[in-house]
């Protein structure tokens, strides 16, 4: 209920982005809020009363935004507003390179098709990030065992205890498998295809670990269809994967282009904080209270942007980022590289392409910013928790919300001939089980269940049918009558009257409804207060003239 209420408010913010028309319909403290050109065409189909309610709703949105401005609420959510601008710019950047991604899509589809034509006998090993030197030593050792796959497997298996970093596909035990090249992720499929038989790849570094691949053989596979026949199907199947891989590659290229450096001294201080010493990843983290001096220390430089400890803590406090155990220096570096730094690099790339908040992008930003402020203000000022007594009082005063209506256990048998239906009714009178007759002779879908329709509540059937059903005694049959093309007989079972569900059974749903009602009341209080503080004027004559004119045009 509350979500719908908020959605209505959010919906109307589309009309508060600027008054472009000449005829002012609504003003607040003499400032135009709604003009003729701000009204969408569909609104002119409304009845007069509905149209005025519509104007009231839009005015309410503006009043809440005024309240937010008076409390400097925008400053309280400044980081969210700043993120909104970044999101719009980055989104525009992706749109600008969308065509080039699509051009590459056909090439990638061919690679997937090519990879589907062969099976490669391979061994895949994965070790943690930050262990590149180890990976290089392991690569050299594996090359010594290439001619003897048994020794190679034993060697790789011996690494399992040393690098217990979770299994991905066949690592870290390195089981030998025949796989399609693109059964593995990222660019590993390309690596496999480019390798020769009996070879080991150089270490491939990704965000999720360092991979080493051994290619031991190749064989054909009877994959049906030529490339042109399967291209559209492959592209459709790999669409999401394609864009994920391409955007990852672009981000990797930006890391190389703009460069990243880290402050190892701050890393050591930050990872030593006891709040980050988690035993299990699932354990909650209480973010540390770091003094202003520590917050201002730089922790990474990405291109032209310096990222401070405060920047990172702010992201963590927002709760929008899932992060690993930051007490580990390599994990902290990975977290920064994967989750914190990319937006800064993308913003720099967008600026170099001339993508900034101006023109249509600025208009969209202003609209979304108002929407963000509106939603955040309402949540912040209506975040009350209903106590048990309030919930129980709501339960007692709204019994209709928790009432199960009168209902009857019902069975039906239906046939296409009225005389046969009468014979079935006679059989019931002779104590032939109704369920047996329904299962054997009924041509309705319920026949397979012995005619059982379950419990039927009032309101399901037409009034005359419902009156008949609920007038029957339990475990009795109706007369034969015509219903929707069939001659039917109803049989009743248990009859249950209206009943209110116990409070304990509906406590959670009752609490949510009560909470929503409290929040709605608080929003109304905010609006009443603001309407008393500000002068709201609706030009009724102008509204009536425009409605009349528009109705004639339409």
Coordinates of C-alpha atoms in Angstrom, one line a residue:
X1 CA 0.0 0.0 0.0
X2 CA 2.8 2.4 1.0
X3 CA 4.7 1.5 -2.1
X4 CA 1.8 2.4 -4.3
X5 CA 1.4 5.7 -2.4
X6 CA 5.1 6.5 -2.9
X7 CA 4.9 5.4 -6.5
X8 CA 2.1 7.9 -7.1
X9 CA 4.2 10.7 -5.7
X10 CA 7.2 9.6 -7.8
X11 CA 5.1 9.4 -10.9
X12 CA 3.9 13.0 -10.6
X13 CA 7.4 14.4 -10.3
X14 CA 7.5 14.4 -14.1
X15 CA 5.5 17.6 -13.9
X16 CA 7.7 19.6 -11.6
X17 CA 10.8 20.0 -13.8
X18 CA 9.9 23.4 -15.2
X19 CA 6.9 25.3 -16.3
X20 CA 7.1 25.9 -20.1
X21 CA 3.6 27.0 -20.8
X22 CA 2.1 30.5 -20.7
X23 CA -1.1 29.7 -18.8
X24 CA -0.4 29.1 -15.1
X25 CA -2.7 26.6 -13.5
X26 CA -1.1 26.2 -10.1
X27 CA 1.4 28.4 -8.2
X28 CA 3.0 28.2 -4.7
X29 CA 3.9 31.5 -3.1
X30 CA 3.4 33.2 -6.4
X31 CA 5.9 30.8 -8.2
X32 CA 4.3 28.8 -11.2
X33 CA 4.3 25.1 -10.5
X34 CA 2.0 23.7 -13.3
X35 CA 1.2 25.3 -16.6
X36 CA -0.9 24.1 -19.5
X37 CA 2.0 22.6 -21.4
X38 CA 3.1 20.5 -18.3
X39 CA -0.1 18.5 -18.4
X40 CA 0.0 15.2 -20.4
X41 CA -2.7 14.7 -22.9
X42 CA -4.3 11.7 -21.2
X43 CA -5.1 14.0 -18.2
X44 CA -7.6 15.9 -20.3
X45 CA -9.8 12.9 -20.6
X46 CA -10.4 13.0 -16.8
X47 CA -13.6 14.2 -15.3
X48 CA -13.5 17.7 -13.8
X49 CA -13.3 16.5 -10.2
X50 CA -10.5 13.9 -11.1
X51 CA -8.6 16.6 -12.9
X52 CA -8.5 18.9 -9.8
X53 CA -7.4 15.9 -7.7
X54 CA -4.7 15.3 -10.2
X55 CA -3.5 18.9 -9.8
X56 CA -3.6 18.5 -6.0
X57 CA -1.3 15.5 -6.2
X58 CA 1.2 17.3 -8.3
X59 CA 1.1 20.2 -5.9
X60 CA 1.7 17.9 -2.9
X61 CA 4.9 16.7 -4.6
X62 CA 6.1 20.2 -4.9
X63 CA 5.3 21.0 -1.3
X64 CA 7.3 18.0 0.0
X65 CA 10.3 19.1 -2.2
X66 CA 10.0 22.6 -0.7
X67 CA 10.0 21.0 2.8
X68 CA 13.2 19.1 1.8
X69 CA 14.8 22.3 0.6
X70 CA 13.9 24.1 3.9
X71 CA 15.6 21.4 5.9
X72 CA 18.7 21.3 3.6
X73 CA 17.8 17.7 3.1
X74 CA 19.7 17.6 -0.2
X75 CA 23.0 18.0 1.7
X76 CA 22.2 14.9 3.8
X77 CA 21.9 12.7 0.7
X78 CA 24.7 14.5 -1.2
X79 CA 26.6 11.4 -1.9
X80 CA 23.6 9.7 -3.4
X81 CA 22.9 12.8 -5.6
X82 CA 26.5 12.8 -6.7
X83 CA 26.3 9.1 -7.6
X84 CA 23.1 9.9 -9.6
X85 CA 25.1 12.3 -11.8
X86 CA 27.8 9.7 -12.3
X87 CA 25.3 7.0 -13.2
X88 CA 23.7 9.1 -15.9
X89 CA 27.1 10.0 -17.4
X90 CA 28.3 6.4 -17.3
X91 CA 25.0 5.3 -18.8
X92 CA 25.4 7.8 -21.6
X93 CA 29.0 6.5 -22.2
X94 CA 27.8 2.9 -22.6
X95 CA 25.1 4.2 -25.0
X96 CA 27.8 6.0 -27.1
X97 CA 29.8 2.8 -27.5
X98 CA 26.7 0.5 -27.9
X99 CA 27.0 0.5 -31.7
X100 CA 30.7 -0.6 -31.6
X101 CA 29.8 -3.4 -29.2
X102 CA 27.1 -4.6 -31.6
X103 CA 29.6 -4.6 -34.5
X104 CA 31.9 -6.8 -32.4
X105 CA 28.9 -9.0 -31.5
X106 CA 28.9 -10.8 -34.9
X107 CA 32.6 -11.5 -34.6
X108 CA 32.1 -12.9 -31.1
X109 CA 29.2 -15.0 -32.2
X110 CA 31.5 -16.6 -34.8
X111 CA 34.0 -17.4 -32.0
X112 CA 31.3 -19.0 -30.0
X113 CA 30.3 -21.1 -33.0
X114 CA 33.9 -22.0 -33.8
X115 CA 34.4 -23.0 -30.1
X116 CA 31.3 -25.2 -30.3
X117 CA 32.7 -27.3 -33.1
X118 CA 35.5 -28.7 -31.1
X119 CA 36.2 -30.4 -27.7
X120 CA 39.5 -29.6 -26.1
X121 CA 41.0 -31.9 -23.4
X122 CA 42.0 -29.4 -20.9
X123 CA 43.1 -28.8 -17.3
X124 CA 42.1 -25.6 -15.6
X125 CA 43.8 -24.3 -12.4
X126 CA 42.7 -21.3 -10.4
X127 CA 44.7 -19.6 -7.6
X128 CA 44.0 -16.5 -5.6
X129 CA 44.6 -13.0 -6.9
X130 CA 47.9 -11.4 -5.9
X131 CA 49.9 -14.6 -6.3
X132 CA 51.2 -14.0 -9.8
X133 CA 54.8 -15.0 -8.9
X134 CA 53.5 -18.4 -7.6
X135 CA 51.4 -18.8 -10.8
X136 CA 54.5 -18.2 -13.0
X137 CA 56.5 -20.9 -11.1
X138 CA 53.5 -23.3 -11.4
X139 CA 53.3 -22.7 -15.1
X140 CA 57.0 -23.5 -15.6
X141 CA 56.6 -26.7 -13.5
X142 CA 53.5 -27.8 -15.5
X143 CA 55.4 -27.5 -18.8
X144 CA 57.9 -30.1 -17.5
X145 CA 55.1 -32.7 -17.0
X146 CA 53.2 -32.1 -20.3
X147 CA 54.3 -35.4 -21.9
X148 CA 53.0 -37.4 -18.8
X149 CA 49.4 -36.5 -18.0
X150 CA 49.4 -38.7 -14.9
X151 CA 52.4 -36.9 -13.3
X152 CA 50.8 -33.6 -14.4
X153 CA 47.6 -34.4 -12.6
X154 CA 49.4 -35.5 -9.5
X155 CA 51.4 -32.3 -9.5
X156 CA 48.3 -30.1 -9.9
X157 CA 46.4 -32.1 -7.2
X158 CA 49.2 -31.4 -4.8
X159 CA 48.4 -27.7 -5.1
X160 CA 44.9 -28.1 -3.8
X161 CA 45.9 -27.8 -0.1
X162 CA 48.2 -24.9 -0.7
X163 CA 45.7 -22.8 -2.7
X164 CA 42.4 -23.7 -1.2
X165 CA 40.6 -20.9 -3.0
X166 CA 37.2 -22.4 -3.9
X167 CA 36.4 -24.4 -7.0
X168 CA 35.5 -22.9 -10.3
X169 CA 34.7 -25.4 -13.1
X170 CA 37.5 -27.9 -12.6
X171 CA 40.1 -26.1 -10.5
X172 CA 42.1 -26.1 -8.3
X173 CA 42.4 -29.9 -8.5
X174 CA 42.8 -29.6 -12.2
X175 CA 40.7 -32.6 -13.3
X176 CA 41.1 -33.5 -17.0
X177 CA 38.0 -32.8 -18.9
X178 CA 36.8 -32.5 -22.5
X179 CA 35.1 -29.1 -22.7
X180 CA 33.9 -26.6 -25.3
X181 CA 36.3 -23.6 -25.2
X182 CA 33.5 -21.2 -24.2
X183 CA 32.3 -23.3 -21.4
X184 CA 34.8 -21.3 -19.3
X185 CA 34.3 -17.6 -18.5
X186 CA 35.9 -14.3 -19.5
X187 CA 38.5 -14.5 -22.2
X188 CA 39.7 -18.0 -21.2
X189 CA 37.9 -19.5 -24.2
X190 CA 39.9 -17.3 -26.5
X191 CA 43.1 -18.5 -24.8
X192 CA 42.2 -22.2 -25.2
X193 CA 41.4 -21.8 -28.9
X194 CA 44.7 -20.0 -29.6
X195 CA 46.8 -22.6 -27.8
X196 CA 48.4 -25.5 -29.5
X197 CA 48.1 -29.1 -28.3
X198 CA 50.4 -30.1 -25.4
X199 CA 50.9 -26.6 -24.2
X200 CA 50.4 -24.5 -21.1
X201 CA 49.1 -21.0 -21.1
X202 CA 50.8 -18.1 -19.4
X203 CA 49.0 -17.0 -16.2
X204 CA 45.7 -15.2 -17.1
X205 CA 44.9 -12.5 -14.5
X206 CA 41.2 -11.7 -13.8
X207 CA 39.3 -10.1 -10.9
X208 CA 38.3 -13.5 -9.7
X209 CA 41.7 -15.1 -9.6
X210 CA 44.7 -16.2 -11.7
X211 CA 44.1 -19.0 -14.2
X212 CA 46.5 -21.4 -15.8
X213 CA 45.2 -23.6 -18.7
X214 CA 46.8 -26.8 -20.1
X215 CA 45.6 -27.9 -23.5
X216 CA 46.3 -31.6 -24.1
X217 CA 44.3 -32.5 -27.2
X218 CA 41.5 -31.6 -29.5
X219 CA 38.7 -33.5 -31.1
X220 CA 35.7 -32.7 -33.4
X221 CA 32.2 -32.7 -32.1
X222 CA 29.0 -33.3 -34.2
X223 CA 27.5 -29.8 -33.6
X224 CA 24.8 -29.4 -36.2
X225 CA 24.4 -26.4 -38.5
X226 CA 26.6 -23.9 -40.3
X227 CA 27.5 -20.6 -38.8
X228 CA 25.0 -18.5 -40.7
X229 CA 22.2 -20.9 -39.7
X230 CA 23.1 -20.6 -36.0
X231 CA 24.3 -17.1 -35.8
X232 CA 21.1 -15.5 -34.6
X233 CA 20.5 -18.3 -32.1
X234 CA 24.0 -18.0 -30.7
X235 CA 23.8 -14.2 -30.4
X236 CA 20.4 -14.5 -28.6
X237 CA 21.8 -17.1 -26.2
X238 CA 25.0 -15.2 -25.4
X239 CA 23.6 -11.7 -25.4
X240 CA 24.0 -11.0 -21.7
X241 CA 27.3 -12.8 -21.5
X242 CA 28.6 -10.8 -24.5
X243 CA 27.9 -7.4 -23.0
X244 CA 29.2 -8.5 -19.6
X245 CA 32.5 -9.6 -21.3
X246 CA 32.7 -6.6 -23.5
X247 CA 32.1 -4.1 -20.7
X248 CA 34.7 -6.0 -18.5
X249 CA 37.2 -5.7 -21.3
X250 CA 36.5 -2.0 -21.7
X251 CA 37.0 -1.4 -18.0
X252 CA 40.2 -3.4 -18.0
X253 CA 41.4 -1.2 -20.9
X254 CA 40.6 1.9 -19.0
X255 CA 42.6 0.6 -16.0
X256 CA 45.6 0.2 -18.3
X257 CA 44.9 3.6 -20.1
X258 CA 44.6 5.8 -17.0
X259 CA 46.7 3.7 -14.6
X260 CA 46.1 2.9 -10.9
X261 CA 48.4 3.3 -7.9
X262 CA 47.8 2.3 -4.3
X263 CA 49.0 3.6 -1.0
X264 CA 50.5 0.6 0.7
X265 CA 51.0 2.5 4.0
X266 CA 47.3 3.2 4.3
X267 CA 46.5 -0.4 3.3
X268 CA 48.4 -1.6 6.3
X269 CA 46.6 0.7 8.7
X270 CA 43.2 0.1 7.3
X271 CA 43.4 -3.7 7.2
X272 CA 44.6 -3.8 10.8
X273 CA 41.3 -2.4 12.1
X274 CA 39.6 -5.0 14.3
X275 CA 36.2 -4.4 12.8
X276 CA 37.4 -6.0 9.6
X277 CA 38.8 -9.2 11.3
X278 CA 36.0 -11.5 10.3
X279 CA 36.2 -15.2 10.6
X280 CA 33.4 -15.9 8.2
X281 CA 32.3 -13.9 5.2
X282 CA 28.6 -14.0 6.4
X283 CA 29.4 -12.2 9.6
X284 CA 28.2 -8.6 9.8
X285 CA 30.7 -5.8 9.8
X286 CA 30.5 -2.8 12.0
X287 CA 32.2 0.0 10.1
X288 CA 34.9 1.8 12.2
X289 CA 34.6 5.4 13.3
X290 CA 37.7 6.8 11.7
X291 CA 38.9 10.3 12.6
X292 CA 38.8 13.1 10.0
X293 CA 42.5 13.0 9.4
X294 CA 42.4 9.2 8.6
X295 CA 39.4 9.7 6.3
X296 CA 41.2 12.3 4.3
X297 CA 44.2 10.0 3.5
X298 CA 44.5 8.9 0.0
X299 CA 44.2 5.1 -0.6
X300 CA 44.3 5.0 -4.4
X301 CA 44.8 7.1 -7.5
X302 CA 42.9 6.3 -10.6
X303 CA 43.9 8.4 -13.6
X304 CA 43.2 12.0 -12.5
X305 CA 41.1 11.1 -9.5
X306 CA 42.4 10.6 -5.9
X307 CA 40.3 8.2 -3.9
X308 CA 40.4 8.6 -0.1
X309 CA 39.6 6.3 2.7
X310 CA 36.5 8.5 3.3
X311 CA 35.3 7.8 -0.3
X312 CA 35.5 4.1 0.3
X313 CA 33.9 4.2 3.8
X314 CA 31.0 6.2 2.3
X315 CA 30.4 3.5 -0.4
X316 CA 30.4 0.8 2.3
X317 CA 28.0 2.7 4.5
X318 CA 25.6 3.0 1.6
X319 CA 25.2 -0.7 1.6
X320 CA 25.1 -1.0 -2.1
X321 CA 28.3 -2.9 -2.5
X322 CA 29.1 -6.4 -1.4
X323 CA 32.7 -6.7 -0.4
X324 CA 35.1 -9.5 0.7
X325 CA 37.0 -9.7 3.9
X326 CA 38.9 -6.4 3.8
X327 CA 41.3 -7.4 6.6
X328 CA 43.3 -9.0 3.8
X329 CA 45.5 -6.6 1.8
X330 CA 45.0 -8.4 -1.5
X331 CA 41.2 -8.5 -1.0
X332 CA 41.2 -4.8 -0.2
X333 CA 43.1 -4.1 -3.4
X334 CA 40.7 -6.3 -5.4
X335 CA 37.7 -4.5 -3.8
X336 CA 39.0 -1.1 -4.8
X337 CA 40.0 -2.2 -8.3
X338 CA 36.7 -4.0 -9.0
X339 CA 34.0 -1.9 -7.2
X340 CA 35.3 1.5 -6.3
X341 CA 37.7 2.6 -9.0
X342 CA 35.8 1.8 -12.3
X343 CA 33.2 4.6 -12.0
X344 CA 36.0 7.2 -11.6
X345 CA 37.8 5.8 -14.7
X346 CA 34.5 5.7 -16.7
X347 CA 33.8 9.3 -15.8
X348 CA 37.2 10.4 -17.0
X349 CA 36.6 8.6 -20.3
X350 CA 33.1 10.1 -20.7
X351 CA 34.5 13.6 -20.1
X352 CA 37.2 13.1 -22.8
X353 CA 34.3 12.1 -25.2
X354 CA 32.4 15.3 -24.3
X355 CA 29.8 13.5 -22.2
X356 CA 28.9 15.9 -19.3
X357 CA 25.7 17.0 -17.5
X358 CA 24.3 19.4 -19.9
X359 CA 21.3 19.7 -22.3
X360 CA 18.9 16.8 -22.3
X361 CA 21.1 14.9 -19.9
X362 CA 21.0 17.7 -17.4
X363 CA 17.2 17.8 -17.7
X364 CA 17.0 14.1 -16.9
X365 CA 19.4 14.6 -14.0
X366 CA 17.2 17.4 -12.5
X367 CA 14.1 15.2 -12.8
X368 CA 15.7 12.1 -11.2
X369 CA 17.4 14.3 -8.5
X370 CA 13.9 15.6 -7.5
X371 CA 12.6 12.1 -7.5
X372 CA 15.5 10.9 -5.3
X373 CA 15.0 13.7 -2.9
X374 CA 11.3 13.1 -2.7
X375 CA 11.6 9.4 -2.0
X376 CA 14.4 9.8 0.5
X377 CA 12.6 12.6 2.4
X378 CA 9.4 10.6 2.7
X379 CA 11.3 7.5 3.9
X380 CA 13.4 9.5 6.4
X381 CA 10.3 11.3 7.9
X382 CA 8.0 8.3 8.0
X383 CA 10.4 5.6 9.2
X384 CA 8.3 4.9 12.3
X385 CA 7.9 1.4 13.7
X386 CA 4.5 0.4 14.9
X387 CA 4.5 -1.2 18.4
X388 CA 2.5 -4.3 19.3
X389 CA -0.3 -2.3 20.9
X390 CA -0.8 -0.2 17.8
X391 CA -0.8 -3.3 15.6
X392 CA -3.4 -5.0 17.8
X393 CA -5.6 -1.9 17.8
X394 CA -5.4 -1.9 14.0
X395 CA -6.3 -5.6 13.9
X396 CA -9.4 -4.9 16.1
X397 CA -10.6 -1.9 14.1
X398 CA -10.1 -3.5 10.6
X399 CA -11.6 -7.0 11.0
X400 CA -12.7 -7.1 7.3
X401 CA -9.0 -7.2 6.3
X402 CA -8.4 -10.4 8.2
X403 CA -11.7 -12.2 7.7
X404 CA -12.2 -15.4 5.7
X405 CA -15.6 -15.2 4.1
X406 CA -18.3 -17.8 4.3
X407 CA -17.3 -20.9 2.3
X408 CA -18.7 -24.3 1.3
X409 CA -16.9 -27.5 0.4
X410 CA -18.3 -28.2 -3.0
X411 CA -18.4 -31.1 -5.6
X412 CA -19.9 -31.0 -9.1
X413 CA -20.9 -33.5 -11.8
X414 CA -21.8 -32.2 -15.3
X415 CA -23.0 -33.9 -18.4
X416 CA -24.5 -32.9 -21.7
X417 CA -27.9 -34.5 -21.3
X418 CA -30.6 -33.5 -18.8
X419 CA -32.2 -37.0 -18.6
X420 CA -28.8 -38.6 -17.8
X421 CA -28.2 -35.9 -15.2
X422 CA -31.5 -36.9 -13.5
X423 CA -30.4 -40.5 -13.6
X424 CA -27.1 -39.6 -11.9
X425 CA -29.1 -37.7 -9.2
X426 CA -31.2 -40.8 -8.6
X427 CA -28.0 -42.9 -8.3
X428 CA -26.8 -40.5 -5.5
X429 CA -30.2 -41.0 -3.8
X430 CA -29.5 -44.8 -3.9
X431 CA -26.2 -44.1 -2.0
X432 CA -23.9 -44.4 -5.0
X433 CA -20.8 -42.3 -4.0
X434 CA -21.0 -38.9 -5.7
X435 CA -17.3 -38.8 -6.2
X436 CA -17.4 -42.2 -8.1
X437 CA -20.2 -40.9 -10.4
X438 CA -18.3 -37.6 -11.1
X439 CA -15.0 -39.4 -11.9
X440 CA -16.8 -41.9 -14.2
X441 CA -19.4 -39.8 -16.0
X442 CA -18.7 -36.0 -15.6
X443 CA -17.3 -34.3 -18.6
X444 CA -16.0 -31.3 -16.6
X445 CA -12.3 -30.8 -15.8
X446 CA -13.0 -31.6 -12.1
X447 CA -13.9 -35.2 -13.0
X448 CA -10.4 -36.4 -12.3
X449 CA -10.7 -35.2 -8.8
X450 CA -14.1 -36.8 -8.2
X451 CA -15.8 -33.5 -8.9
X452 CA -14.0 -31.8 -6.0
X453 CA -13.9 -28.0 -6.4
X454 CA -12.5 -27.4 -3.0
X455 CA -13.8 -24.7 -0.7
X456 CA -15.9 -22.1 -2.6
X457 CA -16.3 -18.6 -1.0
X458 CA -19.2 -16.3 -1.5
X459 CA -18.7 -14.1 -4.5
X460 CA -17.3 -16.8 -6.8
X461 CA -20.5 -17.6 -8.7
X462 CA -23.4 -15.6 -10.0
X463 CA -25.9 -14.5 -7.3
X464 CA -28.6 -17.1 -8.2
X465 CA -26.1 -20.0 -8.2
X466 CA -24.5 -18.8 -5.0
X467 CA -27.9 -18.5 -3.3
X468 CA -28.7 -22.1 -4.3
X469 CA -25.3 -23.4 -3.1
X470 CA -25.4 -21.7 0.3
X471 CA -29.0 -22.7 0.9
X472 CA -28.2 -26.4 0.8
X473 CA -27.6 -28.4 3.9
X474 CA -24.1 -29.9 4.4
X475 CA -23.6 -33.2 2.6
X476 CA -26.7 -32.8 0.4
X477 CA -27.3 -32.5 -3.4
X478 CA -28.9 -29.8 -5.5
X479 CA -31.5 -30.4 -8.2
X480 CA -30.4 -30.7 -11.8
X481 CA -30.0 -27.4 -13.5
X482 CA -28.4 -25.9 -16.6
X483 CA -25.1 -24.1 -16.1
X484 CA -22.8 -22.8 -18.9
X485 CA -23.8 -25.4 -21.4
X486 CA -23.9 -28.4 -19.0
X487 CA -26.6 -30.1 -16.9
X488 CA -25.0 -30.2 -13.5
X489 CA -25.6 -31.4 -9.9
X490 CA -23.8 -29.8 -6.9
X491 CA -23.0 -31.7 -3.7
X492 CA -22.0 -29.8 -0.6
X493 CA -19.5 -30.8 2.1
X494 CA -18.6 -28.8 5.2
X495 CA -20.1 -25.4 5.6
X496 CA -17.9 -22.7 7.3
X497 CA -19.2 -19.3 8.3
X498 CA -17.3 -16.0 8.2
X499 CA -14.3 -16.2 10.5
X500 CA -11.6 -13.7 11.6
X501 CA -8.1 -15.2 11.5
X502 CA -6.4 -15.2 14.9
X503 CA -4.1 -12.2 15.6
X504 CA -1.0 -14.4 15.9
X505 CA -1.6 -15.9 12.4
X506 CA -1.8 -12.5 10.7
X507 CA 0.5 -10.5 12.9
X508 CA 3.2 -9.9 10.2
X509 CA 0.7 -8.8 7.5
X510 CA -1.2 -6.7 10.1
X511 CA 2.0 -5.0 11.2
X512 CA 2.9 -4.1 7.6
X513 CA -0.6 -2.7 7.0
X514 CA -0.5 -0.7 10.2
X515 CA 2.9 0.6 9.4
X516 CA 1.8 1.8 6.0
X517 CA -1.2 3.5 7.5
X518 CA 0.9 5.3 10.0
X519 CA 3.3 6.5 7.3
X520 CA 0.4 7.6 5.1
X521 CA -0.9 9.6 8.1
X522 CA 2.5 11.2 8.7
X523 CA 2.7 12.2 5.0
X524 CA -0.7 13.8 5.3
X525 CA 0.5 15.7 8.4
X526 CA 3.6 17.0 6.5
X527 CA 1.4 18.2 3.7
X528 CA -1.1 19.9 6.0
X529 CA 1.7 21.6 7.8
X530 CA 3.2 22.8 4.5
X531 CA -0.1 24.0 3.1
X532 CA -0.5 26.1 6.2
X533 CA 3.0 27.6 5.7
X534 CA 2.7 28.3 2.0
X535 CA 0.1 30.0 -0.3
X536 CA -1.2 27.5 -2.8
X537 CA -3.3 28.9 -5.6
X538 CA -5.2 27.0 -8.3
X539 CA -6.6 29.1 -11.0
X540 CA -10.0 27.4 -11.3
X541 CA -11.2 29.6 -14.2
X542 CA -8.0 28.9 -16.2
X543 CA -8.4 25.1 -15.5
X544 CA -12.1 25.1 -16.6
X545 CA -11.2 27.1 -19.8
X546 CA -8.4 24.7 -20.7
X547 CA -10.5 21.6 -20.0
X548 CA -13.3 22.9 -22.2
X549 CA -10.9 23.8 -25.0
X550 CA -9.0 20.5 -24.9
X551 CA -12.2 18.4 -24.8
X552 CA -13.4 20.3 -27.9
X553 CA -10.0 19.6 -29.6
X554 CA -10.0 15.9 -28.6

